[in-house]
Amino acid sequence: MNELAITVIGTDRTGIIAEVSEALAGVGANLSDSTMTRLRGHFAMTLICTGPAAGDVEKALAPLGDLISTVRVVEQEADAEVAGEPYLVSVHGADRLGIVAAVTRVVAASGGNITDLTTRLTGPLYVLIAEVDLPPGVADGLAARLAVAADELGVEVTLRRAESDLL
Amino acid sequence: MSDVLADWKPDLLGVDGKVLPVVTAPAGVLSGVGAEVDPQDPEVVQLAADLVATMRVSPGCVGLAAPQVGVGVQVFAVDVTQHPKTATSHGTFVLCNARVVEASRWRLGREGCMSVPDLTGDVKRAGRVVVEAVLPGTGEAVLLTTDAFEARALQHEIDHCAGKLFLDRVAGAHAVYQRKVYL
């Protein structure tokens, strides 16, 4: 069965998700993981679907003329491997060029794998929150290097363990 | 009445508990509202012992509700004594027909659940609760006041008995995560 990675983006309005998901269901595309959010007045969707050929999905989405979509076949995910330890990186400060690039480069250099990241700009304030899997034993070193990077950028950064409790 | 709980031990049930298989979502039993029980019913007493036995063999498990072993009733076991976030602890206990009568000091925490093994989620819970319940076996009434992690565990288990998972209470669309660390 095909696994498809689909992106859809367009100026936000009522009914985008209903129309896109109806179009996908209409060609038998079964939606598995997705993230959908509004970014500065644009509605952005990133979807993984299984089922039909990519061309069928493209045809199904084409009538939604105000939305820009891409469809491509991707490899089916292998069993999710147990990765490192979960951490959260929070950055906030005055907006400037290159914050995401600098912070994520430091994380990558420590072997950290970013699994989720959101940025928000509101007025002059820039906020970045990232979920990061870290290899064991690198957190303290990474925290120190993030502090150096943050100092150079003139922003505040914190790295903390994303603990979860089994109940 | 809380003194009753301080003196309570699973041995008082007078039956040996069996380890039962844990049911995972989307099993229907996890979504049904659990029935109130007669705490003196021998089946309820046996279930209480089974919940304690199953909780004890499950690594990291601090609470287990009857729907999680496939029984749709309002009974659960809790034991947070070993957990680092515990402040107040009442040891190992089993409650029937429990309900929260007071709740305050709400705070967010990330929860995992044996019945939802691949996800965790951020859930707001009261950091202080008063819970009213009856004990299996004797049927004695207890009024339990607790805080911190034991309060969170009680709310999570009472939710199970009402057919709710932490997924029904997550803080937002981005508050569910792939679980990364398995005990």
Tab-separated table of C-alpha atoms in Angstrom:
chain	number	residue	atom	x	y	z
A	1	MET	CA	0.000	0.000	0.000
A	2	ASN	CA	1.225	3.498	-0.846
A	3	GLU	CA	2.247	5.846	1.921
A	4	LEU	CA	1.932	9.484	0.909
A	5	ALA	CA	3.274	12.695	2.413
A	6	ILE	CA	0.885	15.543	1.609
A	7	THR	CA	1.147	19.241	2.344
A	8	VAL	CA	-1.657	21.736	1.891
A	9	ILE	CA	-1.462	25.446	2.580
A	10	GLY	CA	-3.764	28.348	1.879
A	11	THR	CA	-5.194	31.542	3.279
A	12	ASP	CA	-7.187	30.519	6.334
A	13	ARG	CA	-10.934	30.226	5.956
A	14	THR	CA	-13.723	28.031	7.270
A	15	GLY	CA	-13.921	24.482	5.909
A	16	ILE	CA	-10.385	23.775	4.701
A	17	ILE	CA	-9.928	20.616	6.773
A	18	ALA	CA	-13.389	19.308	5.940
A	19	GLU	CA	-12.838	19.836	2.208
A	20	VAL	CA	-9.337	18.355	2.127
A	21	SER	CA	-10.208	15.354	4.282
A	22	GLU	CA	-13.391	14.683	2.281
A	23	ALA	CA	-11.372	14.794	-0.938
A	24	LEU	CA	-8.842	12.376	0.546
A	25	ALA	CA	-11.529	10.015	1.854
A	26	GLY	CA	-13.164	10.140	-1.576
A	27	VAL	CA	-10.112	8.482	-3.155
A	28	GLY	CA	-9.608	6.078	-0.261
A	29	ALA	CA	-6.678	7.912	1.330
A	30	ASN	CA	-6.611	6.962	4.992
A	31	LEU	CA	-5.239	9.764	7.150
A	32	SER	CA	-2.800	8.578	9.792
A	33	ASP	CA	-0.507	11.173	11.400
A	34	SER	CA	-1.107	14.838	10.661
A	35	THR	CA	-0.392	18.266	11.979
A	36	MET	CA	-2.515	21.215	11.017
A	37	THR	CA	-2.233	24.736	12.272
A	38	ARG	CA	-2.701	28.374	11.424
A	39	LEU	CA	0.453	30.319	10.708
A	40	ARG	CA	0.040	34.087	10.374
A	41	GLY	CA	-3.313	33.797	8.625
A	42	HIS	CA	-2.350	30.815	6.465
A	43	PHE	CA	-3.660	27.371	7.257
A	44	ALA	CA	-0.944	24.727	6.887
A	45	MET	CA	-1.480	20.964	6.852
A	46	THR	CA	1.121	18.212	6.771
A	47	LEU	CA	-0.415	14.780	6.421
A	48	ILE	CA	0.629	11.176	6.087
A	49	CYS	CA	-1.946	9.050	4.291
A	50	THR	CA	-2.042	5.482	3.079
A	51	GLY	CA	-3.960	4.095	0.173
A	52	PRO	CA	-4.215	5.454	-3.315
A	53	ALA	CA	-1.680	6.448	-5.968
A	54	ALA	CA	-0.192	9.934	-5.626
A	55	GLY	CA	-1.764	10.993	-8.941
A	56	ASP	CA	-5.265	10.178	-7.714
A	57	VAL	CA	-4.753	12.349	-4.639
A	58	GLU	CA	-3.397	15.222	-6.734
A	59	LYS	CA	-6.498	15.026	-8.950
A	60	ALA	CA	-8.785	14.934	-5.919
A	61	LEU	CA	-7.160	18.022	-4.389
A	62	ALA	CA	-6.939	20.009	-7.645
A	63	PRO	CA	-10.518	21.390	-7.465
A	64	LEU	CA	-9.611	23.122	-4.183
A	65	GLY	CA	-8.135	25.936	-6.206
A	66	ASP	CA	-7.319	28.353	-3.390
A	67	LEU	CA	-5.084	25.787	-1.694
A	68	ILE	CA	-1.572	24.815	-2.725
A	69	SER	CA	-0.859	21.135	-2.237
A	70	THR	CA	1.974	18.704	-2.831
A	71	VAL	CA	1.786	14.911	-2.772
A	72	ARG	CA	4.651	12.478	-2.774
A	73	VAL	CA	5.194	8.808	-2.079
A	74	VAL	CA	7.312	8.100	0.981
A	75	GLU	CA	8.801	4.993	2.542
A	76	GLN	CA	6.594	3.318	5.098
A	77	GLU	CA	7.847	3.939	8.590
A	78	ALA	CA	9.772	1.136	10.195
A	79	ASP	CA	8.773	0.310	13.769
A	80	ALA	CA	9.366	3.435	15.834
A	81	GLU	CA	12.649	2.852	17.570
A	82	VAL	CA	13.098	3.859	21.178
A	83	ALA	CA	15.257	6.941	20.842
A	84	GLY	CA	16.966	9.063	23.471
A	85	GLU	CA	15.687	11.014	26.427
A	86	PRO	CA	12.967	13.635	25.858
A	87	TYR	CA	13.848	17.288	26.488
A	88	LEU	CA	12.252	20.651	25.785
A	89	VAL	CA	14.136	23.674	24.479
A	90	SER	CA	12.487	27.064	25.022
A	91	VAL	CA	13.892	30.230	23.462
A	92	HIS	CA	12.456	33.737	23.738
A	93	GLY	CA	13.751	37.152	22.955
A	94	ALA	CA	13.823	39.998	20.478
A	95	ASP	CA	13.325	38.815	16.904
A	96	ARG	CA	16.384	38.707	14.708
A	97	LEU	CA	17.634	36.738	11.734
A	98	GLY	CA	19.009	33.261	12.353
A	99	ILE	CA	17.633	32.253	15.771
A	100	VAL	CA	16.189	28.934	14.564
A	101	ALA	CA	19.286	28.163	12.517
A	102	ALA	CA	21.685	28.854	15.374
A	103	VAL	CA	19.730	27.004	18.059
A	104	THR	CA	18.952	23.937	15.985
A	105	ARG	CA	22.565	23.723	14.769
A	106	VAL	CA	23.746	23.533	18.373
A	107	VAL	CA	21.169	20.837	19.142
A	108	ALA	CA	22.145	18.830	16.060
A	109	ALA	CA	25.851	19.099	16.908
A	110	SER	CA	25.099	17.393	20.238
A	111	GLY	CA	23.344	14.523	18.477
A	112	GLY	CA	19.916	15.810	19.508
A	113	ASN	CA	17.031	14.934	17.211
A	114	ILE	CA	14.259	17.546	17.057
A	115	THR	CA	10.871	15.827	16.857
A	116	ASP	CA	8.587	18.864	17.074
A	117	LEU	CA	9.200	22.586	16.834
A	118	THR	CA	6.995	25.651	16.874
A	119	THR	CA	7.935	29.304	16.487
A	120	ARG	CA	5.715	32.299	17.109
A	121	LEU	CA	6.428	35.943	16.439
A	122	THR	CA	4.216	38.342	18.332
A	123	GLY	CA	5.112	41.995	18.155
A	124	PRO	CA	8.837	42.165	18.782
A	125	LEU	CA	8.879	38.893	20.770
A	126	TYR	CA	10.120	35.718	19.110
A	127	VAL	CA	9.393	32.363	20.770
A	128	LEU	CA	10.751	28.946	19.812
A	129	ILE	CA	9.729	25.724	21.559
A	130	ALA	CA	11.296	22.440	20.474
A	131	GLU	CA	10.883	18.836	21.582
A	132	VAL	CA	14.244	17.129	21.394
A	133	ASP	CA	15.446	13.541	21.841
A	134	LEU	CA	18.916	13.586	23.352
A	135	PRO	CA	21.423	10.766	23.606
A	136	PRO	CA	22.149	9.856	27.233
A	137	GLY	CA	24.626	12.102	29.030
A	138	VAL	CA	24.743	15.074	26.640
A	139	ALA	CA	22.170	17.347	28.304
A	140	ASP	CA	24.524	19.312	30.532
A	141	GLY	CA	27.016	19.959	27.720
A	142	LEU	CA	24.205	20.971	25.384
A	143	ALA	CA	22.738	23.339	27.987
A	144	ALA	CA	26.123	25.058	28.259
A	145	ARG	CA	26.507	25.387	24.470
A	146	LEU	CA	22.919	26.640	24.123
A	147	ALA	CA	23.674	29.286	26.735
A	148	VAL	CA	26.651	30.490	24.670
A	149	ALA	CA	24.570	30.554	21.480
A	150	ALA	CA	21.729	32.368	23.253
A	151	ASP	CA	24.142	34.949	24.588
A	152	GLU	CA	25.417	35.630	21.064
A	153	LEU	CA	21.838	35.946	19.793
A	154	GLY	CA	20.710	38.083	22.723
A	155	VAL	CA	17.862	35.695	23.621
A	156	GLU	CA	16.980	33.550	26.631
A	157	VAL	CA	17.170	29.768	26.376
A	158	THR	CA	16.262	26.930	28.713
A	159	LEU	CA	16.726	23.196	28.292
A	160	ARG	CA	14.684	20.993	30.566
A	161	ARG	CA	13.708	17.376	30.828
A	162	ALA	CA	10.234	16.601	29.481
A	163	GLU	CA	9.309	14.136	32.176
A	164	SER	CA	6.255	11.989	31.913
A	165	ASP	CA	4.767	9.893	34.658
A	166	LEU	CA	3.169	6.510	34.116
A	167	LEU	CA	-0.106	6.354	35.991
B	1	MET	CA	-12.028	8.417	58.620
B	2	SER	CA	-8.655	8.748	56.883
B	3	ASP	CA	-7.113	6.767	59.734
B	4	VAL	CA	-8.968	3.757	58.363
B	5	LEU	CA	-6.865	4.023	55.221
B	6	ALA	CA	-3.597	4.409	57.115
B	7	ASP	CA	-4.198	1.012	58.734
B	8	TRP	CA	-5.394	-0.662	55.554
B	9	LYS	CA	-3.237	-3.334	53.885
B	10	PRO	CA	-4.024	-5.519	50.859
B	11	ASP	CA	-3.621	-8.542	53.185
B	12	LEU	CA	-6.886	-7.485	54.853
B	13	LEU	CA	-8.720	-8.548	51.692
B	14	GLY	CA	-8.038	-12.129	52.758
B	15	VAL	CA	-7.592	-13.472	49.206
B	16	ASP	CA	-4.568	-13.877	46.943
B	17	GLY	CA	-4.478	-11.617	43.920
B	18	LYS	CA	-3.931	-12.932	40.405
B	19	VAL	CA	-1.969	-11.007	37.797
B	20	LEU	CA	-4.379	-10.086	35.001
B	21	PRO	CA	-3.613	-8.928	31.443
B	22	VAL	CA	-3.811	-5.147	30.956
B	23	VAL	CA	-6.245	-3.940	28.290
B	24	THR	CA	-5.115	-1.214	25.878
B	25	ALA	CA	-7.051	1.424	23.928
B	26	PRO	CA	-9.163	1.373	21.810
B	27	ALA	CA	-10.788	-1.429	23.836
B	28	GLY	CA	-14.414	-0.497	24.529
B	29	VAL	CA	-14.201	-1.269	28.240
B	30	LEU	CA	-11.873	1.723	28.676
B	31	SER	CA	-14.554	4.069	27.343
B	32	GLY	CA	-17.575	2.809	29.280
B	33	VAL	CA	-18.762	4.343	32.529
B	34	GLY	CA	-17.891	1.839	35.266
B	35	ALA	CA	-20.713	0.484	37.412
B	36	GLU	CA	-20.783	1.214	41.130
B	37	VAL	CA	-19.941	-1.894	43.144
B	38	ASP	CA	-20.965	-3.523	46.390
B	39	PRO	CA	-17.636	-3.409	48.252
B	40	GLN	CA	-18.498	-6.577	50.196
B	41	ASP	CA	-19.235	-8.653	47.102
B	42	PRO	CA	-16.606	-11.461	47.042
B	43	GLU	CA	-15.990	-10.768	43.344
B	44	VAL	CA	-15.143	-7.167	44.151
B	45	VAL	CA	-12.794	-8.275	46.935
B	46	GLN	CA	-11.063	-10.667	44.535
B	47	LEU	CA	-10.837	-7.928	41.890
B	48	ALA	CA	-9.255	-5.587	44.454
B	49	ALA	CA	-6.594	-8.187	45.222
B	50	ASP	CA	-6.038	-8.821	41.506
B	51	LEU	CA	-5.557	-5.102	40.835
B	52	VAL	CA	-2.895	-4.872	43.560
B	53	ALA	CA	-1.129	-7.992	42.240
B	54	THR	CA	-1.172	-6.705	38.648
B	55	MET	CA	0.004	-3.240	39.699
B	56	ARG	CA	2.914	-4.771	41.622
B	57	VAL	CA	4.275	-6.735	38.678
B	58	SER	CA	4.014	-3.779	36.266
B	59	PRO	CA	7.218	-1.710	36.292
B	60	GLY	CA	6.632	1.920	37.233
B	61	CYS	CA	2.898	1.415	37.684
B	62	VAL	CA	1.469	3.581	40.477
B	63	GLY	CA	-2.220	2.927	39.878
B	64	LEU	CA	-4.499	0.506	38.084
B	65	ALA	CA	-8.240	0.706	37.545
B	66	ALA	CA	-10.668	-2.150	36.957
B	67	PRO	CA	-11.450	-1.155	33.326
B	68	GLN	CA	-7.720	-1.569	32.600
B	69	VAL	CA	-8.060	-5.274	33.362
B	70	GLY	CA	-11.275	-5.494	31.372
B	71	VAL	CA	-13.824	-5.051	34.170
B	72	GLY	CA	-16.121	-2.042	33.789
B	73	VAL	CA	-16.605	-1.138	37.461
B	74	GLN	CA	-15.514	1.611	39.847
B	75	VAL	CA	-12.587	-0.011	41.635
B	76	PHE	CA	-8.916	0.965	41.488
B	77	ALA	CA	-5.611	0.385	43.255
B	78	VAL	CA	-3.002	3.078	43.955
B	79	ASP	CA	0.520	3.002	45.392
B	80	VAL	CA	2.758	6.028	44.851
B	81	THR	CA	5.131	5.320	47.739
B	82	GLN	CA	8.188	4.833	45.499
B	83	HIS	CA	7.612	7.802	43.211
B	84	PRO	CA	9.939	10.824	43.482
B	85	LYS	CA	7.104	13.342	42.997
B	86	THR	CA	5.145	11.969	45.939
B	87	ALA	CA	4.552	14.292	48.868
B	88	THR	CA	1.675	12.784	50.851
B	89	SER	CA	1.234	9.031	50.469
B	90	HIS	CA	-1.301	6.616	51.940
B	91	GLY	CA	0.621	3.472	50.980
B	92	THR	CA	-1.033	0.742	48.941
B	93	PHE	CA	-4.802	0.939	48.870
B	94	VAL	CA	-7.862	0.025	46.830
B	95	LEU	CA	-10.940	2.233	46.620
B	96	CYS	CA	-14.462	1.509	45.386
B	97	ASN	CA	-17.014	4.027	44.072
B	98	ALA	CA	-14.572	6.910	44.551
B	99	ARG	CA	-15.418	10.502	43.701
B	100	VAL	CA	-13.540	13.768	43.998
B	101	VAL	CA	-15.378	16.092	46.402
B	102	GLU	CA	-12.834	18.925	46.518
B	103	ALA	CA	-10.108	19.914	44.070
B	104	SER	CA	-7.709	22.847	44.019
B	105	ARG	CA	-4.172	23.941	43.007
B	106	TRP	CA	-4.499	22.996	39.344
B	107	ARG	CA	-1.299	22.307	37.473
B	108	LEU	CA	-0.128	20.731	34.231
B	109	GLY	CA	1.818	17.482	34.133
B	110	ARG	CA	2.727	14.973	31.434
B	111	GLU	CA	1.047	11.609	31.924
B	112	GLY	CA	1.475	8.178	30.451
B	113	CYS	CA	-0.842	5.224	30.895
B	114	MET	CA	-0.349	1.460	30.602
B	115	SER	CA	-3.525	1.352	28.522
B	116	VAL	CA	-2.169	3.923	26.027
B	117	PRO	CA	1.379	2.594	25.773
B	118	ASP	CA	2.662	4.677	22.847
B	119	LEU	CA	1.538	8.190	23.800
B	120	THR	CA	1.867	10.672	26.626
B	121	GLY	CA	-0.052	13.913	27.107
B	122	ASP	CA	-0.086	17.135	29.101
B	123	VAL	CA	-3.033	17.128	31.488
B	124	LYS	CA	-4.144	19.698	34.038
B	125	ARG	CA	-4.986	18.092	37.377
B	126	ALA	CA	-5.672	19.332	40.866
B	127	GLY	CA	-2.603	19.313	43.105
B	128	ARG	CA	-4.815	18.850	46.134
B	129	VAL	CA	-7.947	16.710	46.307
B	130	VAL	CA	-10.406	15.295	48.780
B	131	VAL	CA	-11.765	11.929	47.657
B	132	GLU	CA	-14.737	10.081	49.106
B	133	ALA	CA	-14.879	6.296	48.637
B	134	VAL	CA	-15.486	2.953	50.314
B	135	LEU	CA	-12.991	0.184	51.025
B	136	PRO	CA	-13.317	-3.246	49.431
B	137	GLY	CA	-14.093	-5.961	51.961
B	138	THR	CA	-15.349	-3.967	54.911
B	139	GLY	CA	-17.209	-1.322	52.957
B	140	GLU	CA	-15.959	1.304	55.378
B	141	ALA	CA	-16.249	4.883	54.146
B	142	VAL	CA	-13.042	6.865	53.689
B	143	LEU	CA	-12.498	10.550	53.127
B	144	LEU	CA	-8.997	10.907	51.758
B	145	THR	CA	-7.152	14.229	51.541
B	146	THR	CA	-3.957	14.218	49.530
B	147	ASP	CA	-1.734	16.257	47.251
B	148	ALA	CA	0.945	16.246	44.561
B	149	PHE	CA	1.511	12.947	42.804
B	150	GLU	CA	-0.972	10.895	44.821
B	151	ALA	CA	-3.666	13.473	43.961
B	152	ARG	CA	-2.796	13.168	40.255
B	153	ALA	CA	-2.855	9.359	40.420
B	154	LEU	CA	-6.274	9.352	42.120
B	155	GLN	CA	-7.751	11.648	39.467
B	156	HIS	CA	-6.277	9.513	36.658
B	157	GLU	CA	-7.772	6.322	38.162
B	158	ILE	CA	-11.160	7.905	38.965
B	159	ASP	CA	-11.234	9.002	35.318
B	160	HIS	CA	-10.642	5.384	34.208
B	161	CYS	CA	-13.643	4.331	36.304
B	162	ALA	CA	-15.714	6.978	34.491
B	163	GLY	CA	-14.587	5.769	31.058
B	164	LYS	CA	-12.113	8.586	30.486
B	165	LEU	CA	-8.480	8.392	29.418
B	166	PHE	CA	-5.886	11.153	29.767
B	167	LEU	CA	-6.495	11.673	26.039
B	168	ASP	CA	-9.929	13.062	26.983
B	169	ARG	CA	-8.270	15.783	29.048
B	170	VAL	CA	-5.111	16.855	27.179
B	171	ALA	CA	-4.309	20.529	27.233
B	172	GLY	CA	-4.328	21.176	23.490
B	173	ALA	CA	-3.861	19.883	19.957
B	174	HIS	CA	-0.099	19.807	20.437
B	175	ALA	CA	-0.231	18.287	23.920
B	176	VAL	CA	0.000	14.623	22.843
B	177	TYR	CA	3.423	13.107	22.295
B	178	GLN	CA	4.913	9.878	21.073
B	179	ARG	CA	6.164	8.121	24.165
B	180	LYS	CA	9.915	7.853	24.069
B	181	VAL	CA	11.025	6.198	27.265
B	182	TYR	CA	9.675	2.816	28.258
B	183	LEU	CA	10.196	1.557	31.775
